[in-house]
Short mmCIF file of C-alpha atoms in Angstrom, two decimals:
data_model
loop_
_atom_site.label_atom_id
_atom_site.label_comp_id
_atom_site.label_asym_id
_atom_site.label_seq_id
_atom_site.Cartn_x
_atom_site.Cartn_y
_atom_site.Cartn_z
CA MET A 1 -75.19 -16.05 80.72
CA ASP A 2 -74.82 -18.10 83.80
CA GLN A 3 -71.39 -18.86 85.24
CA LEU A 4 -70.35 -22.53 84.92
CA PRO A 5 -70.17 -24.29 88.26
CA LEU A 6 -66.54 -24.91 89.18
CA LYS A 7 -65.89 -27.28 92.04
CA PRO A 8 -62.65 -28.40 93.65
CA VAL A 9 -61.55 -31.92 92.66
CA GLY A 10 -61.56 -34.44 95.38
CA GLY A 11 -63.01 -32.02 97.81
CA THR A 12 -59.59 -30.29 98.37
CA ARG A 13 -58.83 -26.91 96.73
CA ARG A 14 -55.24 -26.39 95.49
CA ILE A 15 -54.34 -22.85 94.48
CA TYR A 16 -51.23 -22.22 92.24
CA GLY A 17 -49.37 -19.05 91.58
CA VAL A 18 -48.90 -17.90 87.96
CA SER A 19 -45.19 -18.60 87.97
CA GLU A 20 -45.79 -21.93 89.57
CA ILE A 21 -48.36 -23.00 87.05
CA ASN A 22 -46.16 -21.81 84.17
CA ALA A 23 -43.21 -23.75 85.56
CA LEU A 24 -45.33 -26.89 85.85
CA ALA A 25 -46.60 -26.39 82.32
CA ARG A 26 -43.06 -25.89 81.03
CA ASP A 27 -41.94 -29.13 82.70
CA VAL A 28 -44.83 -30.99 81.20
CA LEU A 29 -44.12 -29.62 77.73
CA GLU A 30 -40.37 -30.15 77.80
CA SER A 31 -40.75 -33.71 79.09
CA SER A 32 -43.40 -34.57 76.56
CA PHE A 33 -41.94 -32.74 73.50
CA TYR A 34 -38.20 -32.71 74.14
CA ASP A 35 -37.23 -33.72 70.57
CA VAL A 36 -39.65 -32.82 67.82
CA TRP A 37 -39.37 -31.83 64.15
CA VAL A 38 -41.54 -29.01 62.92
CA GLU A 39 -41.86 -27.63 59.40
CA GLY A 40 -43.12 -24.15 58.77
CA GLU A 41 -42.51 -20.76 57.16
CA VAL A 42 -40.41 -18.15 58.92
CA SER A 43 -42.30 -14.95 59.74
CA ASN A 44 -41.77 -11.86 61.92
CA LEU A 45 -38.02 -12.51 62.16
CA ARG A 46 -36.18 -10.36 64.71
CA SER A 47 -32.42 -10.39 65.34
CA PRO A 48 -31.45 -8.12 68.28
CA GLY A 49 -27.91 -7.36 69.33
CA SER A 50 -27.70 -10.45 71.53
CA GLY A 51 -27.39 -12.60 68.39
CA HIS A 52 -30.54 -14.64 69.19
CA CYS A 53 -33.15 -14.98 66.47
CA TYR A 54 -36.86 -14.73 67.32
CA PHE A 55 -39.47 -15.61 64.74
CA THR A 56 -42.77 -17.35 64.13
CA LEU A 57 -43.26 -20.64 62.35
CA LYS A 58 -46.55 -20.82 60.58
CA ASP A 59 -48.49 -22.91 58.16
CA ALA A 60 -51.80 -22.29 56.45
CA THR A 61 -53.91 -22.27 59.65
CA SER A 62 -51.69 -21.96 62.69
CA GLN A 63 -48.46 -20.62 64.08
CA ILE A 64 -45.99 -21.14 66.90
CA SER A 65 -43.30 -18.90 68.39
CA ALA A 66 -39.73 -20.06 67.89
CA VAL A 67 -36.32 -18.99 69.12
CA LEU A 68 -32.86 -19.79 67.72
CA PHE A 69 -30.24 -18.94 70.27
CA ARG A 70 -26.93 -17.35 69.28
CA THR A 71 -24.87 -20.55 69.60
CA GLN A 72 -27.04 -22.39 67.09
CA ALA A 73 -27.44 -19.31 64.85
CA LEU A 74 -23.68 -19.03 64.30
CA GLY A 75 -23.64 -22.57 62.92
CA LEU A 76 -26.12 -21.86 60.16
CA ARG A 77 -24.73 -22.11 56.61
CA PHE A 78 -27.51 -19.94 55.23
CA ARG A 79 -29.16 -16.73 56.22
CA LEU A 80 -32.48 -16.87 58.05
CA GLU A 81 -35.07 -14.63 56.44
CA ASP A 82 -38.82 -14.08 56.31
CA GLY A 83 -40.71 -16.36 53.94
CA LEU A 84 -38.12 -19.10 54.12
CA LYS A 85 -39.60 -22.57 54.62
CA VAL A 86 -37.51 -24.46 57.15
CA LEU A 87 -37.46 -27.72 59.00
CA VAL A 88 -36.47 -27.30 62.64
CA ARG A 89 -35.61 -29.75 65.36
CA GLY A 90 -36.01 -28.74 68.99
CA ARG A 91 -38.04 -28.98 72.16
CA ILE A 92 -41.31 -27.41 73.06
CA SER A 93 -41.06 -25.07 76.01
CA LEU A 94 -42.84 -22.24 77.72
CA TYR A 95 -41.46 -18.76 78.25
CA GLU A 96 -42.64 -18.32 81.77
CA ALA A 97 -42.36 -14.52 81.87
CA ARG A 98 -45.12 -14.20 79.28
CA GLY A 99 -46.58 -17.66 79.48
CA ALA A 100 -45.77 -17.96 75.78
CA PHE A 101 -45.65 -21.34 74.14
CA GLN A 102 -42.58 -21.71 71.85
CA ILE A 103 -40.15 -24.12 70.33
CA ASN A 104 -36.43 -23.78 71.11
CA CYS A 105 -34.61 -24.71 67.89
CA GLN A 106 -31.53 -26.91 68.10
CA TRP A 107 -31.12 -27.57 64.37
CA MET A 108 -32.47 -25.91 61.27
CA GLU A 109 -32.31 -26.67 57.59
CA PRO A 110 -34.15 -25.37 54.55
CA ALA A 111 -37.24 -27.41 53.76
CA GLY A 112 -36.95 -29.36 50.51
CA ARG A 113 -33.25 -28.53 49.91
CA GLY A 114 -29.96 -28.59 51.78
CA SER A 115 -28.60 -25.71 53.77
CA LEU A 116 -25.44 -25.51 51.65
CA GLN A 117 -27.46 -25.25 48.49
CA LEU A 118 -29.53 -22.48 50.03
CA ALA A 119 -26.42 -20.71 51.32
CA PHE A 120 -24.90 -20.98 47.84
CA GLU A 121 -27.99 -19.50 46.22
CA GLN A 122 -28.26 -16.69 48.77
CA LEU A 123 -24.60 -15.71 48.45
CA LYS A 124 -24.73 -15.92 44.67
CA ARG A 125 -27.80 -13.68 44.59
CA ARG A 126 -26.25 -11.14 46.96
CA LEU A 127 -22.89 -10.94 45.19
CA ALA A 128 -24.58 -10.71 41.82
CA ALA A 129 -26.59 -7.75 43.11
CA GLU A 130 -23.30 -6.08 44.10
CA GLY A 131 -21.98 -6.52 40.56
CA LEU A 132 -19.22 -9.04 41.33
CA PHE A 133 -20.29 -11.22 38.40
CA ASP A 134 -20.62 -8.36 35.93
CA PRO A 135 -18.95 -9.38 32.63
CA SER A 136 -17.75 -5.81 32.11
CA ARG A 137 -15.29 -6.07 35.04
CA LYS A 138 -13.69 -9.29 33.82
CA ARG A 139 -10.19 -8.83 32.41
CA PRO A 140 -8.72 -10.63 29.41
CA ILE A 141 -6.25 -13.42 29.97
CA PRO A 142 -2.75 -12.68 28.55
CA ALA A 143 -2.26 -14.37 25.18
CA LEU A 144 1.16 -15.76 26.08
CA PRO A 145 1.82 -15.57 29.83
CA GLN A 146 5.40 -15.93 31.00
CA CYS A 147 4.57 -16.86 34.61
CA ILE A 148 1.50 -18.69 35.98
CA ALA A 149 0.67 -18.99 39.68
CA VAL A 150 -1.23 -22.20 40.47
CA ILE A 151 -3.17 -22.36 43.76
CA THR A 152 -4.20 -25.90 44.63
CA SER A 153 -3.35 -28.95 46.71
CA PRO A 154 0.21 -30.09 45.97
CA THR A 155 -0.84 -33.73 46.13
CA GLY A 156 -4.07 -33.60 44.18
CA ALA A 157 -4.72 -35.03 40.73
CA ALA A 158 -5.82 -31.60 39.60
CA LEU A 159 -2.27 -30.27 39.76
CA ARG A 160 -0.85 -33.27 37.90
CA ASP A 161 -3.44 -32.94 35.14
CA PHE A 162 -2.81 -29.23 34.85
CA LEU A 163 0.99 -29.58 34.65
CA HIS A 164 0.80 -32.50 32.22
CA VAL A 165 -1.34 -30.59 29.75
CA LEU A 166 0.74 -27.44 30.18
CA ASP A 167 4.00 -29.29 29.54
CA ARG A 168 2.55 -30.88 26.41
CA ARG A 169 1.36 -27.55 25.00
CA TYR A 170 4.01 -25.02 25.95
CA ALA A 171 6.78 -26.06 28.34
CA ASN A 172 8.59 -22.70 28.31
CA VAL A 173 6.21 -21.00 30.71
CA ARG A 174 7.25 -20.49 34.35
CA ILE A 175 5.01 -22.13 36.98
CA VAL A 176 4.78 -20.98 40.63
CA ILE A 177 2.77 -23.39 42.81
CA HIS A 178 1.06 -22.13 45.98
CA PRO A 179 0.12 -25.22 48.01
CA VAL A 180 -3.13 -24.89 49.99
CA ARG A 181 -5.84 -27.06 51.42
CA VAL A 182 -8.81 -27.25 49.06
CA GLN A 183 -11.30 -28.87 51.41
CA GLY A 184 -12.47 -28.55 54.99
CA ASP A 185 -12.60 -25.75 57.54
CA GLY A 186 -10.05 -23.00 57.00
CA ALA A 187 -9.39 -23.99 53.39
CA ALA A 188 -11.13 -20.89 52.02
CA ALA A 189 -8.92 -18.62 54.13
CA GLU A 190 -5.77 -20.40 52.87
CA ILE A 191 -6.84 -20.07 49.24
CA ALA A 192 -7.70 -16.38 49.69
CA ALA A 193 -4.32 -15.76 51.35
CA ALA A 194 -2.58 -17.54 48.45
CA VAL A 195 -4.35 -15.26 45.94
CA ARG A 196 -3.10 -12.19 47.79
CA ARG A 197 0.41 -13.70 48.06
CA ALA A 198 0.56 -14.31 44.32
CA ASN A 199 -0.31 -10.65 43.75
CA ARG A 200 2.57 -9.58 45.98
CA LEU A 201 5.03 -11.97 44.35
CA GLY A 202 5.54 -9.89 41.20
CA GLY A 203 6.01 -11.09 37.65
CA VAL A 204 2.91 -13.28 37.69
CA ASP A 205 0.75 -12.88 34.58
CA VAL A 206 -2.22 -15.04 35.54
CA ILE A 207 -3.49 -16.98 38.60
CA VAL A 208 -5.17 -20.41 38.30
CA VAL A 209 -7.26 -21.67 41.25
CA CYS A 210 -8.04 -25.35 40.75
CA ARG A 211 -9.09 -28.59 42.36
CA GLY A 212 -10.86 -31.76 41.21
CA GLY A 213 -14.52 -32.58 41.50
CA GLY A 214 -16.43 -33.47 44.65
CA SER A 215 -19.65 -32.97 46.53
CA LEU A 216 -21.06 -29.61 47.41
CA GLU A 217 -19.58 -29.97 50.87
CA ASP A 218 -16.15 -30.77 49.38
CA LEU A 219 -16.24 -27.75 47.10
CA TRP A 220 -17.66 -25.45 49.75
CA PRO A 221 -14.40 -23.46 50.39
CA PHE A 222 -14.75 -22.12 46.85
CA ASN A 223 -18.26 -20.87 47.70
CA GLU A 224 -17.26 -18.74 50.67
CA GLU A 225 -17.47 -14.98 50.50
CA LEU A 226 -13.94 -14.27 51.73
CA LEU A 227 -12.48 -16.13 48.75
CA ALA A 228 -14.84 -14.32 46.40
CA ARG A 229 -13.63 -10.97 47.81
CA ALA A 230 -9.97 -12.00 47.43
CA VAL A 231 -10.49 -12.93 43.78
CA LEU A 232 -12.35 -9.67 43.22
CA GLU A 233 -9.48 -7.63 44.69
CA SER A 234 -6.78 -9.46 42.73
CA GLY A 235 -4.79 -7.23 40.39
CA ILE A 236 -3.90 -10.24 38.27
CA PRO A 237 -6.46 -12.07 36.10
CA VAL A 238 -7.79 -15.23 37.79
CA ILE A 239 -8.89 -18.47 36.14
CA SER A 240 -11.16 -20.70 38.23
CA ALA A 241 -10.96 -24.42 37.48
CA VAL A 242 -12.86 -26.07 40.33
CA GLY A 243 -14.67 -29.39 40.08
CA HIS A 244 -15.86 -30.92 36.85
CA GLU A 245 -18.13 -29.98 34.03
CA ILE A 246 -21.36 -29.46 35.98
CA ASP A 247 -19.88 -28.02 39.15
CA PHE A 248 -20.25 -24.28 39.53
CA THR A 249 -18.90 -22.36 42.48
CA ILE A 250 -18.95 -18.73 43.59
CA CYS A 251 -15.25 -18.60 42.68
CA ASP A 252 -16.19 -19.51 39.09
CA PHE A 253 -18.61 -16.60 38.85
CA VAL A 254 -16.23 -14.01 40.33
CA SER A 255 -13.13 -15.09 38.39
CA ASP A 256 -12.17 -13.53 35.09
CA LEU A 257 -12.45 -16.89 33.31
CA ARG A 258 -14.05 -20.21 34.28
CA ALA A 259 -12.61 -23.52 33.13
CA ALA A 260 -14.67 -26.70 33.38
CA THR A 261 -11.69 -28.74 34.64
CA PRO A 262 -8.05 -28.15 35.58
CA SER A 263 -6.98 -29.69 32.27
CA ALA A 264 -9.26 -27.30 30.44
CA ALA A 265 -7.68 -24.43 32.35
CA ALA A 266 -4.23 -25.49 31.11
CA GLU A 267 -5.53 -25.53 27.53
CA MET A 268 -7.08 -22.10 27.95
CA VAL A 269 -4.17 -20.36 29.63
CA VAL A 270 -1.55 -21.14 26.96
CA ALA A 271 -1.77 -22.06 23.32
CA THR A 272 0.27 -24.78 21.64
CA LYS A 273 3.23 -23.84 19.51
CA GLU A 274 1.29 -24.96 16.44
CA GLU A 275 -1.58 -22.71 17.44
CA LEU A 276 0.82 -19.84 17.95
CA ARG A 277 2.37 -20.42 14.52
CA GLU A 278 -1.06 -20.55 12.93
CA ARG A 279 -2.09 -17.41 14.80
CA ILE A 280 1.06 -15.57 13.71
CA ALA A 281 0.58 -16.75 10.13
CA SER A 282 -3.02 -15.58 10.26
CA LEU A 283 -2.00 -12.20 11.64
CA LEU A 284 0.65 -11.82 8.94
CA SER A 285 -1.84 -12.73 6.25
CA ARG A 286 -4.36 -10.25 7.60
CA SER A 287 -1.67 -7.60 7.87
CA HIS A 288 -0.58 -8.13 4.27
CA GLN A 289 -4.15 -8.01 3.11
CA SER A 290 -4.76 -4.82 5.08
CA ILE A 291 -1.62 -3.26 3.59
CA ARG A 292 -2.72 -4.19 0.09
CA LEU A 293 -6.14 -2.70 0.68
CA ILE A 294 -4.63 0.48 2.10
CA HIS A 295 -2.19 0.69 -0.82
CA ARG A 296 -4.98 0.23 -3.34
CA ASP A 297 -7.13 2.79 -1.60
CA LEU A 298 -4.28 5.31 -1.57
CA ARG A 299 -3.57 4.68 -5.23
CA GLU A 300 -7.21 5.26 -6.13
CA ARG A 301 -7.37 8.39 -4.04
CA SER A 302 -4.17 9.63 -5.66
CA ALA A 303 -5.63 9.00 -9.11
CA ARG A 304 -8.82 10.87 -8.19
CA LEU A 305 -6.83 13.76 -6.86
CA GLY A 306 -4.71 13.82 -10.01
CA ARG A 307 -7.85 14.23 -12.11
CA SER A 308 -9.45 16.90 -9.96
CA ARG A 309 -9.72 20.43 -11.38
CA ALA A 310 -8.65 21.99 -8.15
CA LEU A 311 -5.43 20.02 -8.15
CA LEU A 312 -4.80 20.83 -11.83
CA SER A 313 -5.36 24.50 -11.15
CA THR A 314 -3.12 24.33 -8.17
CA ARG A 315 -0.50 22.51 -10.15
CA GLY A 316 -0.65 25.22 -12.87
CA ARG A 317 -0.17 27.94 -10.28
CA LEU A 318 2.68 26.01 -8.78
CA ASP A 319 4.35 25.65 -12.22
CA ALA A 320 4.04 29.40 -12.80
CA LEU A 321 5.46 30.07 -9.37
CA PHE A 322 8.33 27.68 -10.03
CA GLN A 323 9.04 29.45 -13.34
CA ARG A 324 9.03 32.84 -11.65
CA LEU A 325 11.27 31.42 -9.02
CA ASP A 326 13.72 30.24 -11.69
CA ASP A 327 13.71 33.70 -13.31
CA ARG A 328 14.33 35.38 -10.01
CA ARG A 329 17.09 32.94 -9.25
CA GLU A 330 18.85 33.65 -12.61
CA ALA A 331 18.47 37.39 -12.15
CA LEU A 332 19.89 37.18 -8.71
CA ARG A 333 22.80 35.11 -9.93
CA GLY A 334 23.56 37.68 -12.70
CA ALA A 335 23.39 40.58 -10.25
CA LEU A 336 25.68 38.80 -7.89
CA ARG A 337 28.08 37.96 -10.70
CA ARG A 338 28.25 41.60 -11.87
CA LYS A 339 28.65 42.80 -8.35
CA LEU A 340 31.48 40.41 -7.76
CA LEU A 341 33.25 41.47 -10.98
CA GLU A 342 32.97 45.16 -10.06
CA ARG A 343 34.24 44.49 -6.60
CA GLY A 344 37.08 42.50 -8.11
CA ARG A 345 38.10 45.35 -10.36
CA ARG A 346 37.92 47.85 -7.53
CA LEU A 347 39.96 45.54 -5.43
CA ALA A 348 42.56 45.22 -8.18
CA ARG A 349 42.79 48.99 -8.53
CA ALA A 350 43.05 49.42 -4.86
CA SER A 351 45.77 46.81 -4.79
CA GLU A 352 47.69 48.70 -7.41
CA VAL A 353 47.30 52.01 -5.59
CA VAL A 354 48.35 50.75 -2.28
CA SER A 355 51.30 48.80 -3.67
CA PRO A 356 54.38 49.93 -1.62
CA ARG A 357 56.62 50.02 -4.64
CA LEU A 358 54.20 52.01 -6.78
CA LEU A 359 53.35 54.26 -3.88
CA ALA A 360 57.08 55.06 -3.26
CA ALA A 361 57.61 55.85 -6.94
CA HIS A 362 54.52 58.08 -7.00
CA VAL A 363 55.66 59.98 -3.90
CA GLY A 364 59.21 60.39 -5.30
CA ALA A 365 57.91 61.82 -8.57
CA ARG A 366 55.63 64.21 -6.75
CA ARG A 367 58.48 65.33 -4.53
CA LEU A 368 60.81 66.03 -7.49
CA ARG A 369 58.08 67.97 -9.23
CA SER A 370 57.41 70.00 -6.09
CA GLU A 371 61.10 70.83 -5.71
CA ALA A 372 61.36 71.94 -9.35
CA LEU A 373 58.28 74.09 -8.96
CA LEU A 374 59.70 75.54 -5.79
CA ARG A 375 62.98 76.39 -7.46
CA ARG A 376 61.18 78.22 -10.26
CA ALA A 377 58.71 79.89 -7.95
CA VAL A 378 61.19 81.60 -5.64
CA PRO A 379 62.74 84.01 -8.28
CA ALA A 380 59.35 84.67 -9.71
CA VAL A 381 57.96 85.55 -6.33
CA ARG A 382 60.92 87.77 -5.66
CA TRP A 383 60.51 89.58 -8.97
CA ILE A 384 56.83 90.01 -8.44
CA ALA A 385 57.44 91.38 -4.98
CA SER A 386 60.03 93.88 -6.26
CA GLU A 387 57.79 94.96 -9.10
CA ARG A 388 54.85 95.38 -6.77
CA ARG A 389 56.98 97.34 -4.36
CA ASP A 390 58.19 99.71 -7.10
CA ARG A 391 54.69 100.20 -8.39
CA TRP A 392 53.49 100.89 -4.89
CA ALA A 393 56.15 103.56 -4.45
CA ALA A 394 55.21 105.22 -7.78
CA LEU A 395 51.56 105.26 -6.91
CA SER A 396 52.33 106.68 -3.49
CA SER A 397 54.31 109.52 -5.07
CA LEU A 398 51.52 110.20 -7.51
CA LEU A 399 48.96 110.17 -4.75
CA ASP A 400 51.05 112.55 -2.66
CA SER A 401 51.30 114.96 -5.57
CA PHE A 402 47.50 115.22 -5.74
CA SER A 403 47.04 115.56 -2.00
CA PRO A 404 45.76 118.97 -0.68
CA LEU A 405 48.38 118.73 1.99
CA ALA A 406 51.08 118.86 -0.69
CA VAL A 407 49.50 122.11 -1.97
CA LEU A 408 49.45 123.54 1.53
CA ASP A 409 53.12 122.55 1.89
CA ARG A 410 53.85 124.71 -1.11
CA GLY A 411 52.36 127.75 0.67
CA TYR A 412 48.78 127.68 -0.51
CA ALA A 413 45.71 127.93 1.77
CA LEU A 414 42.21 126.43 1.61
CA CYS A 415 39.04 128.50 2.08
CA LEU A 416 36.27 126.55 3.75
CA ASP A 417 32.62 127.28 4.47
CA PRO A 418 32.36 127.12 8.28
CA ARG A 419 28.75 126.00 8.05
CA THR A 420 29.32 123.00 5.87
CA GLY A 421 33.08 122.51 5.90
CA ALA A 422 33.00 122.51 2.09
CA LEU A 423 35.79 124.00 0.05
CA VAL A 424 34.85 127.46 -1.26
CA THR A 425 35.88 127.74 -4.90
CA ASP A 426 33.41 130.42 -6.11
CA SER A 427 33.29 133.99 -4.67
CA ARG A 428 29.66 134.32 -5.64
CA ARG A 429 28.74 131.76 -3.05
CA LEU A 430 30.27 133.84 -0.29
CA PRO A 431 27.93 136.22 1.52
CA GLU A 432 29.23 139.65 2.21
CA HIS A 433 30.15 140.27 5.81
CA GLY A 434 30.12 136.55 6.26
CA ARG A 435 32.70 134.29 7.68
CA VAL A 436 35.08 131.80 6.17
CA ASP A 437 37.67 129.47 7.55
CA VAL A 438 41.14 129.46 6.07
CA ARG A 439 43.23 126.37 6.54
CA LEU A 440 46.98 126.64 6.30
CA ARG A 441 49.63 123.89 6.28
CA ARG A 442 49.76 124.42 9.96
CA GLY A 443 46.76 125.92 11.73
CA ARG A 444 43.37 127.43 10.84
CA ILE A 445 42.22 131.09 10.53
CA ALA A 446 38.68 132.41 10.93
CA CYS A 447 38.17 135.40 8.62
CA ASP A 448 35.36 137.93 8.09
CA VAL A 449 34.45 138.68 4.49
CA ARG A 450 34.44 142.48 3.85
CA GLU A 451 34.39 142.63 0.13
CA VAL A 452 33.76 140.12 -2.58
CA THR A 453 35.14 140.60 -6.08
CA HIS A 454 33.99 138.32 -8.75
CA ALA A 455 36.42 137.30 -11.51
CA GLN A 456 35.70 138.31 -15.19
CA ASP A 457 36.13 134.95 -16.72
CA ASP A 458 33.95 133.60 -14.07
CA GLU A 459 31.16 136.05 -14.96
CA GLU A 460 31.46 135.24 -18.64
CA ARG A 461 31.17 131.52 -17.98
CA THR A 462 28.20 132.18 -15.67
#
């Protein structure tokens, strides 16, 4: 392919540097497109630490680089994200370092809808994903609160409507008003601070956040995340009554109860005295009916139990046991009675024995009897002793008369066998030329036997 012939214009050749040509191109672009509106879809969004946002705007067939510097990004009501169709206003420029063609955004809004509406939808979707709108975390409103904290503008019609309805329904409740701004910059922070202050106050049963209707911009403080977090963290149930029937705010979704209007909030937070009377009457009626049902059920169950065989058998055993118990009780009473009578008699006898008067008489009688016995016993003992002594003397004399010593005293001698010491009374038992001992009254004589002569009568007897 042949190279196209390139010739200098006007016969003079002007050579530019890259930076120079980019600078010239940037000047041309910025002077020609200094205020343009471009609609496209956000793609390839990047948000580095500098806070600037870099992305691409594209349509079906083309694309252009775009940058949203930090100052403009902080003013956005909504979050920039891929796929979002936006309408931007800015100037066309050239990033000389890369020679990149881009649009520097000065203003941005969602295409086809307002930025506040988009911010509302984005925040609602994000908080719902976190579970802030979960019905399970919503707390019941006290049936009869004693103290209500109202957070609203002190000069607004919403407060007047709320107090008027409340006074008409139940004027005995205590009201604590927390005045705040309900519109404009900083209003959301004031309302959130008032919610926290009401929690610290003590004694508050329910918090009502209210204001009248208005545009989305007017109601925007009630759509900010910091207020939603304050309502979420409240330890006291919160009623949101912001705007009118069709107005919904983030505060409505986070609160424990949403009222369509401030007047509706007053009707929801307290009941009228007539309603309370009707409710009490209804509760009493239901209680009486429940008691009747319970009583009837117990009566029927008692009747069924009374007819059951097991209960009859048990009752029969109980009757027998009661009868045995009665028998044992009577027997025990009889035994105790007899025991008491016996003890009484023994006590009476003991009382008689230990009576001082009777005891003295008994001792005196015994003493007289002892003295009489002693008087009779002394002569008897003396006689017995004399008689025993005389008898002893007679027996001693008799014993002495039979003693061998008495015979020896009369001059006789005893002949004894020296071998056995036995008395020799028969001459035939003496050996000839033997020995015998002869005992005298005084002394002993050893004698030799020379001749033994046996007596005649002795031989005849032998």
